Structure formats: C-alpha cells, structure tokens
Coordinates of C-alpha atoms in Angstrom, one line a residue:
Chain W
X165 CA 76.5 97.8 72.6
X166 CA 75.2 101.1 73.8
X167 CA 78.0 102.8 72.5
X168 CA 77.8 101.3 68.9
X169 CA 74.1 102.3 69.2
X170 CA 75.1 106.3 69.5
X171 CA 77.7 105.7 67.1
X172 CA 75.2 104.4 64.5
X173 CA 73.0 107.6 65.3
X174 CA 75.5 110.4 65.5
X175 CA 76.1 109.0 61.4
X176 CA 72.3 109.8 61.2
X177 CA 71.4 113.0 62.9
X178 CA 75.1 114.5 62.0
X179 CA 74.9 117.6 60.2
X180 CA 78.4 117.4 59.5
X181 CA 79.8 116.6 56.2
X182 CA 81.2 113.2 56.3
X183 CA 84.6 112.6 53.9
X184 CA 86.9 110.3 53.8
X185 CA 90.2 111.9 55.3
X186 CA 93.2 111.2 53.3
X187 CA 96.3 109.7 54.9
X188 CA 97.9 112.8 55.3
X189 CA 95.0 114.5 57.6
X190 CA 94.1 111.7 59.1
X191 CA 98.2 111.6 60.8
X192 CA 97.4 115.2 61.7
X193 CA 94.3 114.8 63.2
X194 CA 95.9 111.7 65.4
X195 CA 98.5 113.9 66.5
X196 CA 96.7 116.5 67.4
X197 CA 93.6 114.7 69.7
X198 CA 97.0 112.6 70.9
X199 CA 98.2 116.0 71.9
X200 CA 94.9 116.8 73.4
X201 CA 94.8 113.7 75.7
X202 CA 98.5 114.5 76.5
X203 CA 100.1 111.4 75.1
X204 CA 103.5 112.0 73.2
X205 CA 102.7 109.1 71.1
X206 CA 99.7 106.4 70.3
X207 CA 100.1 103.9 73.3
X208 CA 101.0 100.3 71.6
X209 CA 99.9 97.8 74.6
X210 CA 100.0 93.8 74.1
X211 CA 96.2 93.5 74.4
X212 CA 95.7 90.0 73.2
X213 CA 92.6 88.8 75.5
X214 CA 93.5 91.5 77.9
X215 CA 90.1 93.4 77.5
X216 CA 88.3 90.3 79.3
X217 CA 90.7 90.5 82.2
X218 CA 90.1 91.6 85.6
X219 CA 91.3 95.2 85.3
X220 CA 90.3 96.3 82.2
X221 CA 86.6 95.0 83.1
X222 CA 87.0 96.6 86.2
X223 CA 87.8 99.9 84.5
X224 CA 85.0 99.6 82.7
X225 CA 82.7 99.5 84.9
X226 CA 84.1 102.3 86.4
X227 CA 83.8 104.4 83.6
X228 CA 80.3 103.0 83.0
X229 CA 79.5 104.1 86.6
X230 CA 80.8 107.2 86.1
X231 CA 79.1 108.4 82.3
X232 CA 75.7 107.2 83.9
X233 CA 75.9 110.1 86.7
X234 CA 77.9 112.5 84.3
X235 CA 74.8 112.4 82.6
X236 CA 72.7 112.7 85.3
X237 CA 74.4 115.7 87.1
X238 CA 75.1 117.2 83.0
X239 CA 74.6 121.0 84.4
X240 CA 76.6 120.9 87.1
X241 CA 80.3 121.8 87.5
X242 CA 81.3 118.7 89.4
X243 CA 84.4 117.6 87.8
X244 CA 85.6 114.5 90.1
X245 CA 85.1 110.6 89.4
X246 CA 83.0 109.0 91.5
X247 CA 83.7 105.3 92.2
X248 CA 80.3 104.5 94.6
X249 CA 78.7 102.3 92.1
X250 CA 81.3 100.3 90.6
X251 CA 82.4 99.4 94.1
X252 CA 78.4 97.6 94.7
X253 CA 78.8 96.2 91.3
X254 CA 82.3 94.8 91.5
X255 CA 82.6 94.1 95.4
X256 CA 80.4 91.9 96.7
X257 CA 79.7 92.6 99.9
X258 CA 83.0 90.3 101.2
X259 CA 85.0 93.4 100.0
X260 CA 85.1 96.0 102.4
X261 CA 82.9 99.5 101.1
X262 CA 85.8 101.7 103.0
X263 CA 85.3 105.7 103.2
X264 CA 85.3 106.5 99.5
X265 CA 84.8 110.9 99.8
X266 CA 88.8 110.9 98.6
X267 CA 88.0 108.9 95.1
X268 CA 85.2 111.6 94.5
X269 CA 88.0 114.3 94.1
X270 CA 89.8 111.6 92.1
X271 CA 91.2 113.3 88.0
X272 CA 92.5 109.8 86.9
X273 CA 92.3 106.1 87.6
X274 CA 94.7 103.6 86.7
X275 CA 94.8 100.0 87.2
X276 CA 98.5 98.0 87.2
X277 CA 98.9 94.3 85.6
X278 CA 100.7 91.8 87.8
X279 CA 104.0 91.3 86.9
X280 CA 105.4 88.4 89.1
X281 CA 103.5 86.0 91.4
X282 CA 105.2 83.3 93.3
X283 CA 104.4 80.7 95.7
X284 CA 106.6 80.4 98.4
X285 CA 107.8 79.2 101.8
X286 CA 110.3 79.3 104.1
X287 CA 111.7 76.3 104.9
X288 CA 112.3 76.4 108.8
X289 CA 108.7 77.4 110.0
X290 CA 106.8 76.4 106.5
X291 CA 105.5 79.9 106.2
X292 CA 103.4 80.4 102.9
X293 CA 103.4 83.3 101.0
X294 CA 102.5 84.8 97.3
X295 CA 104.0 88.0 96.0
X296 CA 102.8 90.5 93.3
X297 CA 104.5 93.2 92.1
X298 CA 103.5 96.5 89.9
X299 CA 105.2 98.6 87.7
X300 CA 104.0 102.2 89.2
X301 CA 106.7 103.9 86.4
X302 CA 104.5 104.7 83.5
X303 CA 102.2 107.3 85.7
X304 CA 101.4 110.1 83.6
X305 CA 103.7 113.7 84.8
X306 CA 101.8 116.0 86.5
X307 CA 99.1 112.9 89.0
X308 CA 99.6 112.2 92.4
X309 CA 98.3 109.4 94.2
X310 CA 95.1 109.8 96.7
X311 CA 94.4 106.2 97.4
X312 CA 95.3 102.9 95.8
X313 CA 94.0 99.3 96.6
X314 CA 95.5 95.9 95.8
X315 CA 92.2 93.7 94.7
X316 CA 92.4 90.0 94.8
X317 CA 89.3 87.5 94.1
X318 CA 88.5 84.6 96.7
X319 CA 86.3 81.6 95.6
X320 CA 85.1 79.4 98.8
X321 CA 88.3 77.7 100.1
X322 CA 88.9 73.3 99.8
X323 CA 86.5 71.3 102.1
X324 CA 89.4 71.0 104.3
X325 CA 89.2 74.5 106.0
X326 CA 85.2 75.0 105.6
X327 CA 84.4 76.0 108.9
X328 CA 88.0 78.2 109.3
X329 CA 87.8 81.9 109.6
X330 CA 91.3 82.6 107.8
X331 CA 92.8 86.2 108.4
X332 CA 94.7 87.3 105.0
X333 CA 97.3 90.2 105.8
X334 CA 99.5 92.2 102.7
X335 CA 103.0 92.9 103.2
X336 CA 105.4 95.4 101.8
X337 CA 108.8 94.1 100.6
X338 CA 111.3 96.2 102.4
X339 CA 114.3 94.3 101.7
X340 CA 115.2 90.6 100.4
X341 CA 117.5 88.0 101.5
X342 CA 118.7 85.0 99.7
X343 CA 118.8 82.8 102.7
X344 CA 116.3 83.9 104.5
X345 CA 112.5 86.0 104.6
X346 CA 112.2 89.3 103.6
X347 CA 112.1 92.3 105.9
X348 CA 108.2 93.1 105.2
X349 CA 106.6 95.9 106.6
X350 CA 102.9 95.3 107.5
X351 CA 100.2 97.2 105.7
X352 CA 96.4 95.8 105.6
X353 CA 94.6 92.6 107.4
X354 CA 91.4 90.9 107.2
X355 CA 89.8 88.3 108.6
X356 CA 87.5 86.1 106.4
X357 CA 85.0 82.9 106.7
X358 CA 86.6 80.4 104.5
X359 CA 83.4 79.8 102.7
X360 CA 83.0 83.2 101.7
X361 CA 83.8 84.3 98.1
X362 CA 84.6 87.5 96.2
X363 CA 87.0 90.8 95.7
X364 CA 89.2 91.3 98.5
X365 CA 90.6 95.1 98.7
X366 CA 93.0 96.1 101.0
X367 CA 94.6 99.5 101.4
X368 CA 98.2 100.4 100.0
X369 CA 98.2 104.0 99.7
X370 CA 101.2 104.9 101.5
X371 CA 103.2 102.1 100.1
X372 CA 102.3 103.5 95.9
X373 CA 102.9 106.7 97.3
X374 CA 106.7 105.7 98.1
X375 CA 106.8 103.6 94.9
X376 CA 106.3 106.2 92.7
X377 CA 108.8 108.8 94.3
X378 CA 111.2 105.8 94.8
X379 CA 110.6 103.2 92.1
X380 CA 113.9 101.5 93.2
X381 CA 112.2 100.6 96.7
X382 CA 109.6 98.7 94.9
X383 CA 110.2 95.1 95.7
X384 CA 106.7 94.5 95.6
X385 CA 103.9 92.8 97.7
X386 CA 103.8 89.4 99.9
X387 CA 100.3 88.2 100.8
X388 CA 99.8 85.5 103.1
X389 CA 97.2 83.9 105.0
X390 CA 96.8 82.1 108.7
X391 CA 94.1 80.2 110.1
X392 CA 93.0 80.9 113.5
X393 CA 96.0 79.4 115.3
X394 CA 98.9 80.9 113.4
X395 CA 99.6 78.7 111.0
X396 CA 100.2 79.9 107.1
X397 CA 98.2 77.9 104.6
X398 CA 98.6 77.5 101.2
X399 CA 96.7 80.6 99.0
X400 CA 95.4 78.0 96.3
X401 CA 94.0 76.0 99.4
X402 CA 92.5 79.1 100.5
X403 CA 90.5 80.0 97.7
X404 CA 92.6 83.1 96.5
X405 CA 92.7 83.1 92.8
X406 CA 96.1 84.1 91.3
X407 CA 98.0 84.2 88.0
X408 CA 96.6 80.7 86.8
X409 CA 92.9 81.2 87.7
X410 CA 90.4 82.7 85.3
X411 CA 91.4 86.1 83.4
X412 CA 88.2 87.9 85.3
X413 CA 89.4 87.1 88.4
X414 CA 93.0 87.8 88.3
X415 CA 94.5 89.9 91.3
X416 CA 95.4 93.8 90.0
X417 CA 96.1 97.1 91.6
X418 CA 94.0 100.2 91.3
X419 CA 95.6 103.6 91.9
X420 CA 93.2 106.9 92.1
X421 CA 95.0 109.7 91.0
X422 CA 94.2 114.1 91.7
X423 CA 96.1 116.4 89.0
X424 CA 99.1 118.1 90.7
X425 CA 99.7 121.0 87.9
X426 CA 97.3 121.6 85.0
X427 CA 98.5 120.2 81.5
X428 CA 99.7 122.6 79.3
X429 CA 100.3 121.6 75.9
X430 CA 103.7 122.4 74.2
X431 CA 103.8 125.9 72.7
X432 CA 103.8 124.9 68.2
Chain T
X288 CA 87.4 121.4 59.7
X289 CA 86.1 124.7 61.3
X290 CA 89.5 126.1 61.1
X291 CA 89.8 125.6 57.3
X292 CA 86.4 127.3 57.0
X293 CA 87.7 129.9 59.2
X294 CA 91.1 130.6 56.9
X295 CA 89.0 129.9 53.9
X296 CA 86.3 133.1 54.7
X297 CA 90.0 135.0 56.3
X298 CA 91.8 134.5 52.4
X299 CA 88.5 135.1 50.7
X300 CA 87.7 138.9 52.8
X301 CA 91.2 140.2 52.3
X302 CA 90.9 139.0 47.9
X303 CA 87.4 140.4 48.2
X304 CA 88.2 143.1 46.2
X305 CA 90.3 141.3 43.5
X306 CA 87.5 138.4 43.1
X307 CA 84.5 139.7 43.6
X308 CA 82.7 136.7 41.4
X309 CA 83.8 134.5 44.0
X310 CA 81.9 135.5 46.5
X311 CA 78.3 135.7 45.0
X312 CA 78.5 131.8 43.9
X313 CA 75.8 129.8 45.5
X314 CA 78.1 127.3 47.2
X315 CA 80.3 130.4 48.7
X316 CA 80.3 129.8 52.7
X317 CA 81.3 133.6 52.4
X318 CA 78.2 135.3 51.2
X319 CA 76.8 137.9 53.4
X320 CA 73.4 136.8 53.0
X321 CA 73.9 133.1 53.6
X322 CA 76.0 133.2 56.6
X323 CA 74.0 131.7 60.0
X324 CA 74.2 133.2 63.2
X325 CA 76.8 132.0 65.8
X326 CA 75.7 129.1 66.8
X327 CA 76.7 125.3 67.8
X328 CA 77.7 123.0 64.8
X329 CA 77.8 119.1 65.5
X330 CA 81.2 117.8 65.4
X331 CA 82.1 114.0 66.0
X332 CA 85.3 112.7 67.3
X333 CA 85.6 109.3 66.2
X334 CA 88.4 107.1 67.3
X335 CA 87.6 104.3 65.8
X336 CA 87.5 106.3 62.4
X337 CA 91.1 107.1 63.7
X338 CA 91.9 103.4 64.3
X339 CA 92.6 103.5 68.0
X340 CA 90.6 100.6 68.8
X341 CA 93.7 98.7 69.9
X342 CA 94.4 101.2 72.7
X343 CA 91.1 103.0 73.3
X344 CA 88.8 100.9 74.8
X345 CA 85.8 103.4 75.5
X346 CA 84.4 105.7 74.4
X347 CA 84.2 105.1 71.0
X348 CA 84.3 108.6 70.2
X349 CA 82.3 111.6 71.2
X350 CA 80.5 114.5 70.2
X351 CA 82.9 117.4 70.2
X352 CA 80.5 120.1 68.5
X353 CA 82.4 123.3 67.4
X354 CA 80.8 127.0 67.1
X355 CA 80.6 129.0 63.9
X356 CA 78.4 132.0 62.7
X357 CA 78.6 135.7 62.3
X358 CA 78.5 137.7 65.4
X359 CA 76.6 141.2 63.7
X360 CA 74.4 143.7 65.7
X361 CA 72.0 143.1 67.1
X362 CA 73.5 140.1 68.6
X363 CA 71.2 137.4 68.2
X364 CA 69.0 137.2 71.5
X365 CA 68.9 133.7 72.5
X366 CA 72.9 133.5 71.8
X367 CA 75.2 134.8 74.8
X368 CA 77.2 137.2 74.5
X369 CA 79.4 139.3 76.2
X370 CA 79.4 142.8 77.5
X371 CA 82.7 143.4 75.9
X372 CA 81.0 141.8 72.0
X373 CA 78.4 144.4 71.9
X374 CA 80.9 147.2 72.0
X375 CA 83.5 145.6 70.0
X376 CA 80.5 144.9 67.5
X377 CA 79.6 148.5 67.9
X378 CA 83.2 149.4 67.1
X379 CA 83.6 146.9 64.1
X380 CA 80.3 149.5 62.9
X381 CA 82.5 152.5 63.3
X382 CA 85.6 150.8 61.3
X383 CA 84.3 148.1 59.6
X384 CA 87.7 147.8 57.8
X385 CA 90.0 148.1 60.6
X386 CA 88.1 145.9 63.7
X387 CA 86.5 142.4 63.4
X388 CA 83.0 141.2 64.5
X389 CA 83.6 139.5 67.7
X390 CA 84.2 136.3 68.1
X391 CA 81.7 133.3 67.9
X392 CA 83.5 130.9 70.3
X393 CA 82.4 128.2 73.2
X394 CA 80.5 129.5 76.3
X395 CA 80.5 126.2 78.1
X396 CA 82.9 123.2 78.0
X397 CA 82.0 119.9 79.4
X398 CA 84.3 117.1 80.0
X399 CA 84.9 113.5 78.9
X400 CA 86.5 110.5 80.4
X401 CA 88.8 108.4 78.2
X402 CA 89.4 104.8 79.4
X403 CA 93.0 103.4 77.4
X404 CA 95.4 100.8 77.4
X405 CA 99.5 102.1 77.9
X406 CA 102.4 100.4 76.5
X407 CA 102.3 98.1 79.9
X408 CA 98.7 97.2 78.9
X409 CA 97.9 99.0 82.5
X410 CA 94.3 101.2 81.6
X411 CA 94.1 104.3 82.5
X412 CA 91.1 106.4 83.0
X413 CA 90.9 109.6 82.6
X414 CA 89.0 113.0 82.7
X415 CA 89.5 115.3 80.1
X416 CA 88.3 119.0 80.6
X417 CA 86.7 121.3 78.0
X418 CA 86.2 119.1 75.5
X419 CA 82.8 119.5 74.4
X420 CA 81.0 122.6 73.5
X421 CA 77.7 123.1 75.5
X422 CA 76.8 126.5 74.1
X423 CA 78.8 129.2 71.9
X424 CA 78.4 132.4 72.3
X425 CA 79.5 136.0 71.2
X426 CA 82.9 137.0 72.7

C-alpha cells in the first residue's frame, strides 16, 4: 500500500517528462536495468499464489525491516542488511534470537522453496522422520554463504502429548540406503513444550556451505522429533506444519549471503 | 533520457557553426542563456512501467535522479565541485574550443534493495550499490 502511495506521488511531484516508451526502448531499457541488477535475462518464476507463501512473506518483511532503518540511518555509509527486526516480527519468541552481528554484514538474502518432504519410518525401531530438500544451484556468481537457517512453523501439538517437552533435532543426509536409514550427520537440536507454537530456526551454515561447493552431496535434510524418553513421534502429531499445512506456514530455508568479488558488468 | 540530451547538445556544438538558427529557438535545450546549473534532475525507475511485476515483488520502482547542468566559472557555490573542475574550468577559458567544462556528474550514490523471484521461484534480496544520486556535483 505504501509503496503504491509513493508511486502515485512520484507521477505528481516528477519533473520529468513522462512518454510513453515505444517497444523498441522499452526492450533496451529492460536490458539495460537487467544488466544493472546483474541478471543475464528477466527471471520467469511459477509464481501462482507463491507471494502469500511463507518465504516470500518472510522476505518481505525483511526488506520492510530493512528500507525502514535505510531511511533512518540515510547519511550514513552503512551498506549491510540488518535482519534485527524481522526476526521479533517473524519469530515469536519460541524461535531462538541467536547472535545475529554476522547478518548485519550480510550483501544478499535468499530464501529456498522445499522441494521434497516425506514422511517416513523405519520399520525395525519405528523411527519417524520428514525430509526437505533445497536446490542451493541458482546462487548468483560472485555470494558466499555467512549463515543460513532452516525455518519450520509449530502449532500446539494433539491433546495426546500436551504436557510433553518434545526435543526436534535436523539431520544432514550423508548417504542413503535402500534397505536401511541414512547415514545422517547431526547438525541443530531443540527442545520444546509441546503446547508451544511458532517458527522454529535451527542452524545449517556449514551444511549450505558444503552444498553449494558440492551440489552433488546435497541429499537434503531429515528432521525428526522424540519425546522425553526416546521415542520418535509422528511430525503431524507434533504440531510441525509441513508441505500440506497453510502456505504462510510452510517450512523454507534462508541463506545470508557477503559479496566475494565486486560485479563488474560485461565490457559493450 | 539524460544520455540523449547529452548526444543531442554533443551533435548540436560540433554543427553550431553550420545551423546556427537551431540554436536560438525557444525549445533549444542548447541555448547558452537557458541552460541551468549542474544540478540533480528527478529520474524514476519504474518496474512496473517495465512490466516486472511477475518477478519483482518490491520495490515498485525507485527514484534514480540523474545530474545535468553546465559546469561554467564561477562554479555555482552551493554545488560541489572539485579541486581538479576549477582548473579544468579555468583551462576550458584558455581554449574554449579545444577543452570541455567539467563534468556535471553524481557526488553521492546511495543504494537500493531489490527483493525478486528466480526461475525456482526462490526470492532473493538484494543490495544494489550506487544507484541513486544524492547530490551531483562538478568533476
């Protein structure tokens, strides 16, 4: 809304001759801002309802967060993203508010769509499990990873486990079997009320770090949670919302990104 | 838009001397007496106008500004300028035909943040430096 609003006034107060641009300048004014932002071509996404899913809102708020103190520090030569406020706005309080001074430095943010979610369990000990993967790929040349968080919503688990404390750990697939469970390699842990509700981040920095030099090792994600004595539960049961719950509260991965070389536009 | 300007007064200086009646018409951008001081000119980026709404989902577009004007001594004293425009102005007055004016061109650059979708509908969001003109100046 604001945004139409200075949109609206900038037609106003613009001393700028306004024209119509033919077809012809208007394809060479596209190229060239799409050489500015360092894209070889327009990006063509499948965006049907995507801008009311998790992420996308999610970026947005981070960008929100982050015009509202551009504008307030205007003057000053800080050139870094700061992510403070969209964590209190996004996170409740469930969600841990972990040392944020490396997103400050941060040059790019990028969140990642789930690609595959499935239930499982292993037959002999019944262990249940759900597993995500991202395609870490399409990261523009040039970015390299300072921190990235996998961010999945919990609603207040089934009557059944209301006074459990569950603890929710994330795996890395390190290698799959067909008759058995996957080699995993442990990577964050929490342990949560099960009548508590909200985003859920946990830490995966080193794991998108080796993704993205060896996209071949990414075999993505398991996530699995325990109650007190050991034993895995179902993630529906638990309250973690997954591929079927609502679009706003669908699990994603956020990557925080620090320019490795400056961008240098090709030489016309 | 600025650029074209720029060629346009570039073609009409070097034909000066062939079409003089050019010059003195009331619309001409070129005429000596018309021309502004360097200063910043509002210029808006729209990329909605540019129908990237699919993939761009904020800003809508922003306010790029650009600089224009004559840089002529005495260099306009609220406008920076620097050391090295006052004595190339003072050599463009030795050889007016042979050195330009300086340059009117950005002092300070700010930055915007872009937030789009890629191909994988992943969104990205990113800083882009020196992108909007805070001030021109002399150069």
């Amino acid at each position: 809304g604001s945004a139409e609003g200075n949109f609206a006034d900038h037609h106003v107060h613009s001393s700028f001759i306004y024209r119509q641009l033919r077809h012809h300048e208007k394809k060479e004014i596209q190229r060239e801002i799409l050489s500015i932002l360092g894209l070889p071509r327009r990006p063509k996404p499948f965006t049907v309802g995507k801008h009311s899913s998790s992420a996308p809102l999610f970026m947005l708020d981070l960008y929100n967060a982050m015009s509202s103190e551009q504008e307030t520090e205007r003057g000053a030569a800080r050139g870094s993203l700061s992510y403070r406020a969209t964590l209190t706005t996004q996170s409740p309080p469930l969600a841990s508010l972990h040392d944020t001074n490396f997103l400050n430095d941060a040059d790019m943010v990028m969140s990642f769509v789930n690609l595959v979610e499935r239930d499982k369990y292993f037959s002999h000990q019944r262990r249940h499990y759900k597993e995500f993967r991202f395609d870490l790929t399409q990261i523009p040349e040039g970015e390299a990873v300072t921190a990235a968080e996998f961010r999945i919503y919990k609603d207040r688990s089934n009557s059944r486990y209301e006074n459990d404390t569950f603890r929710i750990t994330i795996y890395q697939v390190l290698k799959e079997y067909s008759n058995r469970d996957a080699d995993l390699f442990l990577l964050d842990g929490k342990k949560i009320r099960a009548s508590a509700g909200g985003w859920l981040v946990f830490d995966i920095t080193a794991t998108s770090n080796h993704w993205v030099v060896n996209p071949q090792h990414n075999l993505g994600l398991q996530l699995c949670v325990e109650i007190m004595d050991g034993r895995t539960i179902n993630i529906r049961s638990a309250g973690l919302i997954g591929r079927y719950g609502p679009q706003s509260k669908q699990p994603f991965m956020v990557a925080f990104f620090k320019a490795s070389e400056v961008l240098l536009r090709s030489v016309r | 838009a600025a650029n074209s300007k720029r060629k346009n007064q570039n073609r009409n200086k070097s034909s000066s001397s062939q079409d003089s009646s050019r010059l003195s018409g009331p619309g001409d951008y070129n005429s000596s007496e018309q021309k502004q001081a360097c200063k910043k000119h509002e210029l808006y980026v729209s990329f909605r106008d540019l129908g990237w709404q699919d993939w761009i989902i904020a800003p809508e577009g922003y306010a790029a500004f650009y600089c224009d004007g004559e840089c002529s001594f005495p260099l306009n004293a609220h406008m920076n300028a620097t050391n090295h425009a006052i004595v190339q102005t003072l050599v463009h007055l030795m050889f007016p035909d042979n050195v330009p004016k300086p340059c009117c061109a950005p002092t300070k650059l700010n930055a915007i943040s872009v937030l789009y979708f890629d191909d994988s509908s992943n969104v990205i969001l990113k800083k882009y430096r020196n992108m909007v003109v805070r001030s021109c100046g002399c150069h």
